[in-house]
Coordinates of C-alpha atoms and ligand atoms in Angstrom, one line a residue:
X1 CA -27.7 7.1 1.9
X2 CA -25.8 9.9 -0.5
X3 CA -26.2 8.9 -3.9
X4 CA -23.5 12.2 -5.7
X5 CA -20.8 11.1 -4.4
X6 CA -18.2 12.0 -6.6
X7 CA -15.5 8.5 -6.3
X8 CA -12.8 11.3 -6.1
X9 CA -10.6 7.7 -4.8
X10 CA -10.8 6.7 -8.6
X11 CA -9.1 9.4 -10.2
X12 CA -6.5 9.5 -7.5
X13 CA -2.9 9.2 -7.4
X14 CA -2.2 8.1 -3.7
X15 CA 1.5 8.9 -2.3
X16 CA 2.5 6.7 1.2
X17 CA 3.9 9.3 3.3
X18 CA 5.1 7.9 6.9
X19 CA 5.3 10.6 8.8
X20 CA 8.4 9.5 11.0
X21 CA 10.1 9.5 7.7
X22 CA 9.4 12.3 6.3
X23 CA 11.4 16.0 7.7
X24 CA 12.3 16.1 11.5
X25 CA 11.1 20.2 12.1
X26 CA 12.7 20.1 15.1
X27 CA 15.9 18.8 14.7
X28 CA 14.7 15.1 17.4
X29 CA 15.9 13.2 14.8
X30 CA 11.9 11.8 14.3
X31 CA 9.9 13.4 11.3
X32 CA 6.8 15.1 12.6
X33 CA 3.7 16.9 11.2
X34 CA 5.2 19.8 11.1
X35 CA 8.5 19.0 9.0
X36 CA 6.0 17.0 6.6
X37 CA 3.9 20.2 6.3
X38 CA 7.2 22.1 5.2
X39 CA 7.2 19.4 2.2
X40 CA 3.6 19.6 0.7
X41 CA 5.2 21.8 -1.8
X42 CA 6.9 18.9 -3.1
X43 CA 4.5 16.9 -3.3
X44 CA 2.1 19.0 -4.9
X45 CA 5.1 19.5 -7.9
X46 CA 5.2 15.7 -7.9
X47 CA 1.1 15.5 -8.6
X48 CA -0.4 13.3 -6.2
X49 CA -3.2 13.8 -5.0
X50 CA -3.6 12.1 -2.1
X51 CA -1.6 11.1 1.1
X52 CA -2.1 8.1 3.0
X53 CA -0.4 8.5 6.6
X54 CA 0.9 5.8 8.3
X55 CA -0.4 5.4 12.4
X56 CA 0.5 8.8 14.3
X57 CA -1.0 7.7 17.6
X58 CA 0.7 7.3 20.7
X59 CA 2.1 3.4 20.8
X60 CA 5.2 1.4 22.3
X61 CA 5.9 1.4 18.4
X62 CA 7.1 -2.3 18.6
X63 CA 5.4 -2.6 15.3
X64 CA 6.1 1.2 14.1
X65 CA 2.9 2.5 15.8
X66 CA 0.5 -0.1 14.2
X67 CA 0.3 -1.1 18.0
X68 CA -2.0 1.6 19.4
X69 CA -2.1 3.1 22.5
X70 CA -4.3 5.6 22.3
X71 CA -7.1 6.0 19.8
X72 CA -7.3 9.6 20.5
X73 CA -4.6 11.5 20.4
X74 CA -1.4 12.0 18.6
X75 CA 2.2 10.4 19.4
X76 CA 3.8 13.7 21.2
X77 CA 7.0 12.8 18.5
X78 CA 4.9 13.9 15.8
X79 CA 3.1 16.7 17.1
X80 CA 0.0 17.4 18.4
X81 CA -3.6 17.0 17.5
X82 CA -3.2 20.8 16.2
X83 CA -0.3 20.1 14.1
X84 CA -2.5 17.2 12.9
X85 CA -5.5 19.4 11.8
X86 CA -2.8 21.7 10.5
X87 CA -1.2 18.9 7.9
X88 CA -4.8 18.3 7.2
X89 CA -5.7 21.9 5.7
X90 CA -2.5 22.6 4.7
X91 CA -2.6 19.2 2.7
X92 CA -6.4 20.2 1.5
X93 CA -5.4 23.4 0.5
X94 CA -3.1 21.8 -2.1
X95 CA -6.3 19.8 -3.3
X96 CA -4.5 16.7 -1.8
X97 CA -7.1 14.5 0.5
X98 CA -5.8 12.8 3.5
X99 CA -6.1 8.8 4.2
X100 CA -5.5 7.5 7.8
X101 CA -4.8 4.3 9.4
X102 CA -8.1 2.6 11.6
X103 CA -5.9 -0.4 13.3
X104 CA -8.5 -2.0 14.6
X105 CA -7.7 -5.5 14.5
X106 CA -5.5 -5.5 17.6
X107 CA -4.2 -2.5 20.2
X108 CA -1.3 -2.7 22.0
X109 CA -0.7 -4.8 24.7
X110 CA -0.3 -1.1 26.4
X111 CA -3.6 0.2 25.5
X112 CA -5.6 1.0 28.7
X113 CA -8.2 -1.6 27.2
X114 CA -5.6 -4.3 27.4
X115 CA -4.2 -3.3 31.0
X116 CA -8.2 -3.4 32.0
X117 CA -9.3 -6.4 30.4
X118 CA -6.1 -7.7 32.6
X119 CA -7.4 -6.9 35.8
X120 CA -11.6 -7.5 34.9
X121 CA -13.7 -10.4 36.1
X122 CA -13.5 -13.4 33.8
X123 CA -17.1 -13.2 31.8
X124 CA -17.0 -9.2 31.9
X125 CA -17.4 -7.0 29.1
X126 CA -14.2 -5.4 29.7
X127 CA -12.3 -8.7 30.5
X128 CA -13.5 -9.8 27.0
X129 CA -12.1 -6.6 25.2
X130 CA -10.4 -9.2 23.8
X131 CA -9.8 -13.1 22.8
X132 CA -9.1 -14.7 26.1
X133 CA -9.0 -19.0 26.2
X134 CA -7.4 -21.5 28.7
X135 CA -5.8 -23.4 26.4
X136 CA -4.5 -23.1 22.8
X137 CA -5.9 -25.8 21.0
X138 CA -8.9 -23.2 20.1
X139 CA -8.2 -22.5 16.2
X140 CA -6.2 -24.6 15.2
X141 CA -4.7 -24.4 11.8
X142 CA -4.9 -20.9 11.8
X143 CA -1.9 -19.4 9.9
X144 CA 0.8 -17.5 11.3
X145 CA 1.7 -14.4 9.5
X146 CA 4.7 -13.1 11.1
X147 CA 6.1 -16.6 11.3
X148 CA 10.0 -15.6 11.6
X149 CA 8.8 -14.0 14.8
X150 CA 5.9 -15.9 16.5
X151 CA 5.5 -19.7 17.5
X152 CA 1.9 -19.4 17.8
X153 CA -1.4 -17.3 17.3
X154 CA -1.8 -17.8 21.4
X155 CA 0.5 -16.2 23.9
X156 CA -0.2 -17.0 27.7
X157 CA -0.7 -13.8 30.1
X158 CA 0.4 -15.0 33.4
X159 CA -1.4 -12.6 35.2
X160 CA -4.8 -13.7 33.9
X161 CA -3.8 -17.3 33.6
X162 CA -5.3 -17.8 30.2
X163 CA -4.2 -17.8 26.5
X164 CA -4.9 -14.3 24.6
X165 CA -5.6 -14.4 20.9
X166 CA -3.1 -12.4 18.3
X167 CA -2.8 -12.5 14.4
X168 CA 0.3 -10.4 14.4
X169 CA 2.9 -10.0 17.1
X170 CA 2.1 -11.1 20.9
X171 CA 2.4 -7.8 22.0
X172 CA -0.6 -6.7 19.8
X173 CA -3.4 -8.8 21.2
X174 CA -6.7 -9.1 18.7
X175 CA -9.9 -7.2 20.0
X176 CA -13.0 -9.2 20.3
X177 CA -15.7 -8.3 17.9
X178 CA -18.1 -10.2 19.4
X179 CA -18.2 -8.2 21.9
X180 CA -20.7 -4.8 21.0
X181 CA -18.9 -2.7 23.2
X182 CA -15.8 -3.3 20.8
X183 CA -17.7 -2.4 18.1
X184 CA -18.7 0.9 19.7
X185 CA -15.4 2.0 20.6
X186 CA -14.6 1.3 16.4
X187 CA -17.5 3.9 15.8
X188 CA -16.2 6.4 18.2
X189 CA -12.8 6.2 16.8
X190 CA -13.8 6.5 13.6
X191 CA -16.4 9.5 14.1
X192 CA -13.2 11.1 16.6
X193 CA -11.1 11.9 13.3
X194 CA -13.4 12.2 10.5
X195 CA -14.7 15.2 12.8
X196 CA -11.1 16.5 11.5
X197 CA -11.8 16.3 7.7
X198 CA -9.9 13.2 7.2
X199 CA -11.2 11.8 3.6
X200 CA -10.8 8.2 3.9
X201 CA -9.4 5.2 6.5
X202 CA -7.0 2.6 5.4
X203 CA -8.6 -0.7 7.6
X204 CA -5.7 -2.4 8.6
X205 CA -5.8 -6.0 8.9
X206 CA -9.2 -6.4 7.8
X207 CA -9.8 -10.1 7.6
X208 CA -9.2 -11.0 10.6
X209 CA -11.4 -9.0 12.9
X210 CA -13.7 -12.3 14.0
X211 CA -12.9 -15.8 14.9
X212 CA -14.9 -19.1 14.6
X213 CA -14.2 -22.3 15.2
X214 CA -13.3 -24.4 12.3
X215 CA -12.2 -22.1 9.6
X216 CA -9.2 -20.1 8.6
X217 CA -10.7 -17.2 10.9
X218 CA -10.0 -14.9 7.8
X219 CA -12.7 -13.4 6.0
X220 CA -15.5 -15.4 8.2
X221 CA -19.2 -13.7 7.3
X222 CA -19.6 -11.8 10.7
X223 CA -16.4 -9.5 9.6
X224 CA -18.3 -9.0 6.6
X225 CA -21.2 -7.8 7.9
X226 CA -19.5 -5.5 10.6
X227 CA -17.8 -4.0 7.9
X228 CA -21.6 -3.0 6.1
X229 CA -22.4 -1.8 9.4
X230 CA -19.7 0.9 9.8
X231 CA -19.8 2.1 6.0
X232 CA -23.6 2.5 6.0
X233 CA -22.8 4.8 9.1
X234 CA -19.8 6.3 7.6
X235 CA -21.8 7.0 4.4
X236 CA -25.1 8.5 6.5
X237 CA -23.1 11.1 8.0
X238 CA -20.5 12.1 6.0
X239 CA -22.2 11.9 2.7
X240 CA -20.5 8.9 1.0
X241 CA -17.3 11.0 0.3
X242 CA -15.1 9.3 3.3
X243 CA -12.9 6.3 1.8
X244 CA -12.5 2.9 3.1
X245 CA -9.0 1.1 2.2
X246 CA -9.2 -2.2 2.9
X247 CA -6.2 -4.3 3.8
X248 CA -7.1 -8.0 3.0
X249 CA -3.5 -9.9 1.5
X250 CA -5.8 -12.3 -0.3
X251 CA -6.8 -14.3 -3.7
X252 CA -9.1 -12.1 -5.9
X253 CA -11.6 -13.1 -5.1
X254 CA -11.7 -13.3 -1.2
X255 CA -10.5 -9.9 -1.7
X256 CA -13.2 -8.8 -4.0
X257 CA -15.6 -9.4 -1.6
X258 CA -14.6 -6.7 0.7
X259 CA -16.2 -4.4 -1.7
X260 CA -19.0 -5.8 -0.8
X261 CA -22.2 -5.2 -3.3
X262 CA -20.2 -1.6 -3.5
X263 CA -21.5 -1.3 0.5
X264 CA -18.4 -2.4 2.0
X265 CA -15.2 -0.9 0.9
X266 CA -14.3 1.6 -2.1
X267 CA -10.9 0.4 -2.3
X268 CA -8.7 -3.1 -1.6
X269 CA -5.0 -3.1 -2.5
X270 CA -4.6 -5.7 -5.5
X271 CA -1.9 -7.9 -3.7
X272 CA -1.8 -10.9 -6.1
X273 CA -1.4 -8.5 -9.0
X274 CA 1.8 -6.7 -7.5
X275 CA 4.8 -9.4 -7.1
X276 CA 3.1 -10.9 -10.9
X277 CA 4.5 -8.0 -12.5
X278 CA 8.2 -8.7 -11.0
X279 CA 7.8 -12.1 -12.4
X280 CA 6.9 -10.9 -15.7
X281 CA 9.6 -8.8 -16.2
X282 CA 12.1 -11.4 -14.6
X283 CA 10.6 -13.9 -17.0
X284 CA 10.3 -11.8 -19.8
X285 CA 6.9 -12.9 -19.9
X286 CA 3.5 -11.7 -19.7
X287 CA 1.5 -14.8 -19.1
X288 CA 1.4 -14.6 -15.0
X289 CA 0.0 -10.8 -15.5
X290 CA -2.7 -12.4 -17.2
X291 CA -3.4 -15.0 -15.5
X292 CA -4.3 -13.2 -12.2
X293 CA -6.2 -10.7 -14.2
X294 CA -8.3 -13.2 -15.5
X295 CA -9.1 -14.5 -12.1
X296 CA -9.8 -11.1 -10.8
X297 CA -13.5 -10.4 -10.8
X298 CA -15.5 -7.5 -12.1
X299 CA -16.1 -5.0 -8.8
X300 CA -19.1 -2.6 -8.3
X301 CA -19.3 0.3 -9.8
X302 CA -18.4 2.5 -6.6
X303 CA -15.5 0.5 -6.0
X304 CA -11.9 0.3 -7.3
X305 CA -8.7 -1.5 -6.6
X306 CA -5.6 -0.1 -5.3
X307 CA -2.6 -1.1 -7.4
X308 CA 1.2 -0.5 -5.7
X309 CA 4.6 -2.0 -6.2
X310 CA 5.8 -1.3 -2.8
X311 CA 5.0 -0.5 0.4
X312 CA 6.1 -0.2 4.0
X313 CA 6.5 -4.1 4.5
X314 CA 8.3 -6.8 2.5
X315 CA 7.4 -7.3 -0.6
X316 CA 4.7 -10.0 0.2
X317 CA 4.7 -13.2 -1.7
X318 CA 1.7 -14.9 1.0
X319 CA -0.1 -14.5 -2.6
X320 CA 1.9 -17.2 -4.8
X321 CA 2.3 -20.4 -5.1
X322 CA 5.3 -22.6 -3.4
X323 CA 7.2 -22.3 -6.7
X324 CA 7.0 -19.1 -7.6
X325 CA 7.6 -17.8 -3.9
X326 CA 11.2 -19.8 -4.5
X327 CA 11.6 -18.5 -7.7
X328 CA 11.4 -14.7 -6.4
X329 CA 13.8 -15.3 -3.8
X330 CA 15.6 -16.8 -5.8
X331 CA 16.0 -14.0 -8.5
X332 CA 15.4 -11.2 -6.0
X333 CA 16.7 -11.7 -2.6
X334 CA 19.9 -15.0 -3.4
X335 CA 20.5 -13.0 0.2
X336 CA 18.4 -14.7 2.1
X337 CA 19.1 -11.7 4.7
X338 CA 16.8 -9.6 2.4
X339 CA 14.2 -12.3 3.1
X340 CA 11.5 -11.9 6.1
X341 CA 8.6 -13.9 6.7
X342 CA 6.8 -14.3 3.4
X343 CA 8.8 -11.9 1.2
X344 CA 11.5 -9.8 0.9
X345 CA 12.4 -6.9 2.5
X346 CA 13.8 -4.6 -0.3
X347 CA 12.5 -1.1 -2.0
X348 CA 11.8 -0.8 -6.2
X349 CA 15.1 0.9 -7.0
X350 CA 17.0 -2.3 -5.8
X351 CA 14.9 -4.9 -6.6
X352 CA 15.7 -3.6 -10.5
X353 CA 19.9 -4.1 -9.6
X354 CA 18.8 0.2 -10.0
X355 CA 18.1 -0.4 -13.6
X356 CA 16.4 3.1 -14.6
X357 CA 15.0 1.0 -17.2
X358 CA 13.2 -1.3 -15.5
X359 CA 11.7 0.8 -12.3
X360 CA 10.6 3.1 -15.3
X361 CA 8.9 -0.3 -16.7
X362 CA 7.6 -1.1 -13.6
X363 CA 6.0 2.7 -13.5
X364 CA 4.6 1.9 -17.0
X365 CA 2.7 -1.2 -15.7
X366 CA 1.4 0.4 -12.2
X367 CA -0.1 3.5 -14.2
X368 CA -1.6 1.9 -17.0
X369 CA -3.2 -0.8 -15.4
X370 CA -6.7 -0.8 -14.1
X371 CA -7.0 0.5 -10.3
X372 CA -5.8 3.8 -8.4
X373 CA -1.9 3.8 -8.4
X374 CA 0.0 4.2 -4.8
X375 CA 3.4 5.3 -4.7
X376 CA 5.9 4.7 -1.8
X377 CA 7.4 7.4 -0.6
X378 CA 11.4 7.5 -1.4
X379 CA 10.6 5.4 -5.0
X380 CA 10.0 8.2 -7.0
X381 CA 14.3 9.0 -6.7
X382 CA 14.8 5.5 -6.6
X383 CA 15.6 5.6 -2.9
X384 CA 18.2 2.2 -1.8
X385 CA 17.4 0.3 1.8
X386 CA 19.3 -1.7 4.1
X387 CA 17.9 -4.8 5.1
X388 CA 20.9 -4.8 7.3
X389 CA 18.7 -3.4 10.1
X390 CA 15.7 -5.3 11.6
X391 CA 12.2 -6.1 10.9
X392 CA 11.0 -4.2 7.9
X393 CA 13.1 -1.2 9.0
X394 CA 15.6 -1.0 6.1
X395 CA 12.9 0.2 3.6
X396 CA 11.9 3.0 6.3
X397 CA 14.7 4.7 6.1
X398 CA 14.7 8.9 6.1
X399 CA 13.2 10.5 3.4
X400 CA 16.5 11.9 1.5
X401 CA 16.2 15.7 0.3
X402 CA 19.6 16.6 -0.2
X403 CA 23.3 15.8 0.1
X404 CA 24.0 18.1 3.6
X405 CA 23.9 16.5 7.2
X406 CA 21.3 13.3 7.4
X407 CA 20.3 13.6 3.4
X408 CA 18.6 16.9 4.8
X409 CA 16.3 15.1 6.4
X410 CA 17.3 16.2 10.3
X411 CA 19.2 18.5 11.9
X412 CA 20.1 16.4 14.9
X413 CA 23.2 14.0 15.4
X414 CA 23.8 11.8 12.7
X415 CA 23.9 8.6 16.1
X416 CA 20.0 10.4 16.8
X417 CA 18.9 9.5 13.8
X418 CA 15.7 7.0 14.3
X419 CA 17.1 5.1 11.7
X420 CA 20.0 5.4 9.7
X421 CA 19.9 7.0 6.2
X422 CA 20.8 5.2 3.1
X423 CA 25.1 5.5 2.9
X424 CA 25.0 2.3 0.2
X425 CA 27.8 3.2 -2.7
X426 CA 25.4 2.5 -5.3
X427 CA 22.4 4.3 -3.6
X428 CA 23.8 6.6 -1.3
X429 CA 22.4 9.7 -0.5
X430 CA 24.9 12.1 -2.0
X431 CA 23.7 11.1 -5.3
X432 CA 20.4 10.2 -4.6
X433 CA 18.2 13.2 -3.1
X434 CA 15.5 15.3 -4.3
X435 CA 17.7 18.2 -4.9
X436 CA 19.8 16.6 -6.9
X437 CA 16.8 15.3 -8.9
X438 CA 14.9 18.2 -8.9
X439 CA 17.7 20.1 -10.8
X440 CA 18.4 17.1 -13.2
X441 CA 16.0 17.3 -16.3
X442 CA 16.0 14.1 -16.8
X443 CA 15.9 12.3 -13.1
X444 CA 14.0 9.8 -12.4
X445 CA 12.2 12.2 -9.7
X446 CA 11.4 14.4 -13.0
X447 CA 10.4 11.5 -14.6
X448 CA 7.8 10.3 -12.2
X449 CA 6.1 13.6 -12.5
X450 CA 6.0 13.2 -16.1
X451 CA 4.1 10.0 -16.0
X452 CA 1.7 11.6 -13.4
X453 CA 1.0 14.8 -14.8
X454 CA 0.2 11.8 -18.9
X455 CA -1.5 9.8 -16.6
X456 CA -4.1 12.9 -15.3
X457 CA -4.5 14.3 -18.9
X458 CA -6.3 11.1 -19.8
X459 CA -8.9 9.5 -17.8
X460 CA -8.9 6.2 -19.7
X461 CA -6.0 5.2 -17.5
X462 CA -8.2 5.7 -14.4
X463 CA -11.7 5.0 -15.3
X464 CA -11.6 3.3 -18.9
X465 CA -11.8 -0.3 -19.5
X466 CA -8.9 -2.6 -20.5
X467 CA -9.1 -5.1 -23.7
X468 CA -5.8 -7.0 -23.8
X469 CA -4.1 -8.0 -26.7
X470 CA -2.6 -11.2 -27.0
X471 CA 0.5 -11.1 -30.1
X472 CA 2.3 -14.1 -30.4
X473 CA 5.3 -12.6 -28.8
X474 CA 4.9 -13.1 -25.3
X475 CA 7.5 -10.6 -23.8
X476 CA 4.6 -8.3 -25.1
X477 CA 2.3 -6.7 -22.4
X478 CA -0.2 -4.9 -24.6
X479 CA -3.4 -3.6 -23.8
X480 CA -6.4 -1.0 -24.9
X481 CA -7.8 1.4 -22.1
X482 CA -10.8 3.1 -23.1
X483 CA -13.1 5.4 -21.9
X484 CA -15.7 7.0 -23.2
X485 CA -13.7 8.1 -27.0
X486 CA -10.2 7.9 -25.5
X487 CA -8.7 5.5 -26.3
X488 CA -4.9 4.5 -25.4
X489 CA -2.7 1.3 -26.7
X490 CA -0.1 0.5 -24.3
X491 CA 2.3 -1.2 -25.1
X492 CA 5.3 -3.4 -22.9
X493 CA 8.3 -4.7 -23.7
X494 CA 9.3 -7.4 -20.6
X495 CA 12.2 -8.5 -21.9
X496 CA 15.8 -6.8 -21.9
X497 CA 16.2 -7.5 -25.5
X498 CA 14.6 -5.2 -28.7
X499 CA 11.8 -6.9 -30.0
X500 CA 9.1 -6.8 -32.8
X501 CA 5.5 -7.3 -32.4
X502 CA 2.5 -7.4 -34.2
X503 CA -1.1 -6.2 -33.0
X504 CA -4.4 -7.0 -34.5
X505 CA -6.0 -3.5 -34.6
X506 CA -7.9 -3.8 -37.0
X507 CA -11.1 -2.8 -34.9
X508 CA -9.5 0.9 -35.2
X509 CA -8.3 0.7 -38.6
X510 CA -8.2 5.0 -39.6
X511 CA -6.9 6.2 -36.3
X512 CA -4.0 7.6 -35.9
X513 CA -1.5 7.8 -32.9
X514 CA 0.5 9.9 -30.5
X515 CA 3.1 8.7 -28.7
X516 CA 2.5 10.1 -25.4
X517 CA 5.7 10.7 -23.6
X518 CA 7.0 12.3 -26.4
X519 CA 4.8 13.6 -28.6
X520 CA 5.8 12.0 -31.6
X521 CA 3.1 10.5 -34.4
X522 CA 3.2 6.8 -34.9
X523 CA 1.7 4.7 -37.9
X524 CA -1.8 5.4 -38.4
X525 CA -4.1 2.1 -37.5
X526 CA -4.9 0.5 -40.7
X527 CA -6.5 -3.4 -41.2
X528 CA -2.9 -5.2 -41.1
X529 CA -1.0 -6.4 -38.4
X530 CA 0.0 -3.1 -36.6
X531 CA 3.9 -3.7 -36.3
X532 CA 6.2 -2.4 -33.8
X533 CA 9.9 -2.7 -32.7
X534 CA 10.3 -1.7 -29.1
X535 CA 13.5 -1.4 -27.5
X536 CA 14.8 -4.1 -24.3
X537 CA 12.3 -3.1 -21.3
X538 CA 10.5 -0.1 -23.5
X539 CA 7.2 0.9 -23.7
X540 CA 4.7 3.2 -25.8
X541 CA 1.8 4.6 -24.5
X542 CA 0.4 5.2 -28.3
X543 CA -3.0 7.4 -27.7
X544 CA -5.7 7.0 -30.8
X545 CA -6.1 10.5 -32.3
Ligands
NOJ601 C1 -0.4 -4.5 8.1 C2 0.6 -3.4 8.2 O1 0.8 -2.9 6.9 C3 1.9 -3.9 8.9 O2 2.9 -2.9 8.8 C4 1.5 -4.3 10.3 O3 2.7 -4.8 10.9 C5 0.4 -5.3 10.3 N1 -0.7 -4.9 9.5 C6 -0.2 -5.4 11.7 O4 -0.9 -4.2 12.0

């Protein structure tokens, strides 16, 4: 086992960069490796450090690619495995690491191990590739998680006259883990790309990979185990620098433990935390941030969480209670259009009304708290959607660069387009494009890299502890990150109003402070009530000097 690796995950900022959506090099109307080669450049100005690709392999795309085909090659409307290894140096050569999806939960109903499985003796190995049963009273009780689409977690296959097994669509039937061929075929995959210099896998679906009888088939001990299996491997042969990712849309502490005892995965996405900090600042309140950080347990040492305010799929509210789940659709999507499944389909910029304030806030909160920030791609220029078109489409929209043909995104016809761009009034394109942000001091896009380039000059924010403060005004977020002597007060105002607060400080009574988005010196710390006024949704990042 390596013991130096060097937890380059915690001290990264992590950009979501679907390559569909990206730049369209050769004018298909499709982004492709190549067109998101031509825009490392940006990305390297905007700071992150590293990318996290969404699935490239060939696939029906019935659930944009996350239906595999083909474990092994490359989707011929991105590129090639060259162009592949290509995005991959060219992306290392910027110092930016590469994360890719391992979708191993389920393949596509297209995947030759499906079509096989079909056609196999009942009782074979290759017939029970996957979760075959003639009837579907087997698990019951099992949630549904794309419940707007699917009646059940069983679909009937008419050729083999049984039920197959499927947490997601029924086109994307679950592999069988109990079989040890499956598990094989996980290692070869695996082993097949990190041979390309990939630094770390995002496990999709984790929770789910085994079944048994009589529980929630989610996080059952067997998946647990499996997963120590393939990161003692991982870490054997490529010397404890490749990343795990885990996906597991669960309560702290069920998600905790797919960090295992620091021997499962380095990173988990903190899902409870992220729709908690939309309540806060609808409710002008700190109280639910606190609660959930309070229930989140301490992680191994190796290990950090993954902290995001949007991704590629609704804004998921699975990890809420009743009430609250009606409150946020109440506040955020009164169109219940904008709602799908459990949560709402909508990007940052408009879930703020495109308050600059607020997804500035929001910023404030992601980077300060404890875990390794992930942006999605679009966000940092406030990018609009349209959840006018289906699924979770509307927030996959092109990636807009400028105000010329198809936000210069494409070349092609603007009726090619995979999907069309963003023509909103409030959010359209014209206005909102990286060239026009690029050249506007103070843009959002230009603020984003600001907040990056603070947030790497100070490694309390990714590796320090956090001591929260508790003032009596509770539209005040405030908290202490620390590490080793750095130490940083942060600062939140929730609430749309100007408020005053007073922090006990006293414990770094002498010290003096820097504002650090603008450089200005604040009181010095003394033993009274440190008192602030902070302006409706502000926030100080006050560094002790
Ligand atoms: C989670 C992915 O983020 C989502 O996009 C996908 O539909 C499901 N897993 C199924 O793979």
């Amino acid at each position: 086992m390596a013991t130096k690796a060097s937890h380059w995950y915690k001290d990264a900022i992590i950009y979501e960069l679907p390559i569909k959506s990206f730049y369209d090099s050769n004018g298909d109307g499709i982004g492709d490796f190549k067109g998101a080669i031509q825009k490392l450049d940006y990305l390297e100005r905007l700071g992150v450090t590293a990318l996290w690709i969404l699935p490239f392999n060939p696939s029906p795309l019935r659930d944009d690619g996350y239906d595999v085909a083909d474990y092994y090659s490359v989707n011929p409307i991105y590129g090639n495995i060259d162009d592949f290894k290509a995005f991959v140096a060219e992306a290392h050569r910027r110092n930016m690491r590469v994360i890719i999806e391992l979708v191993i939960n389920h393949t596509s109903d297209q995947h030759e191990w499906f079509q096989r499985a079909k056609k196999a003796p009942e009782g074979s190995s290759h017939r029970n590739f996957y979760v075959w049963s003639p009837s579907n009273d087997k698990y019951q009780g099992v949630r549904i998680i794309f419940q707007d689409f699917e009646p059940s977690n069983w679909t009937w296959d008419p050729d083999v006259e049984q039920y197959f097994w499927h947490r997601f669509y029924h086109h994307q039937p679950d592999l069988n883990f109990d079989n040890p061929e499956v598990q094989t075929e996980i290692f070869n995959v695996l082993d097949y790309w990190a041979q390309f210099g990939v630094d770390g896998f995002r496990l999709d679906a984790i929770p789910y990979l085994f079944e048994r009888e009589g529980t929630s088939c989610e996080n059952v001990p067997e998946t647990h185990e499996f997963l120590k299996k393939v990161r003692a491997h991982v870490d054997e042969k490529y010397k404890g620098e490749i990343l795990f990712l885990a996906e597991a849309n669960m309560w702290p502490k069920d998600a905790a433990a797919y960090f295992g005892n620091g021997d499962e995965c380095h990173m988990n996405f903190h899902f409870p935390l992220m729709p908690r900090l939309y309540m806060a600042i609808r409710r002008h309140n700190r109280k639910d941030i606190l609660e959930i950080l309070d229930k989140t347990p301490e992680i191994p040492d190796n290990c950090q969480w993954a902290t995001f305010l949007r991704n590629h799929d609704e804004l998921t509210l699975e990890m809420v209670t009743d009430e609250d789940r009606k409150y946020m659709w109440e506040e955020y999507s009164p169109d219940p259009r904008a709602r799908i499944n459990l949560g709402i389909r909508r990007r940052l910029a408009t879930l703020m009304d495109g308050s600059r304030r607020k997804m500035e806030l929001m910023n404030v909160m992601l980077f300060s708290m404890p875990g390794t920030p992930v942006l999605y791609y679009g966000d940092e220029i406030g990018m609009g959607d349209n959840y006018h078109l289906d699924d979770r489409n509307g927030v996959r929209t092109p990636m807009q660069w400028n105000s010329g043909l198809n936000a210069g995104f494409s070349t092609t016809n603007p009726q090619e387009l995979y999907l069309p761009v963003i023509i909103d009034p409030e959010f359209h394109y014209e206005s909102i494009n990286v060239e026009v942000m690029e050249n506007k001091p103070r843009s959002i896009l230009k603020w984003t890299q600001k907040i990056i380039s603070i947030y790497k000059q100070h490694k309390a924010f990714a590796r320090g502890s956090l001591q929260m403060l508790e003032p009596a005004n509770e539209a005040i977020l405030s908290y202490i990150r620390s590490f080793e002597d750095e130490q940083i007060l942060v600062v939140i105002n929730l609430s749309e109003k100007p408020e005053v607060v007073e922090l006990d400080l006293s414990a770094y009574a002498g010290r003096k402070t820097v504002e650090l988005f603008g450089g200005n010196h604040f009181p010095a710390i003394t033993d009274k009530p440190y008192l602030l006024t902070i302006g409706g949704s502000g926030y100080y990042w006050l560094k002790m000097v």
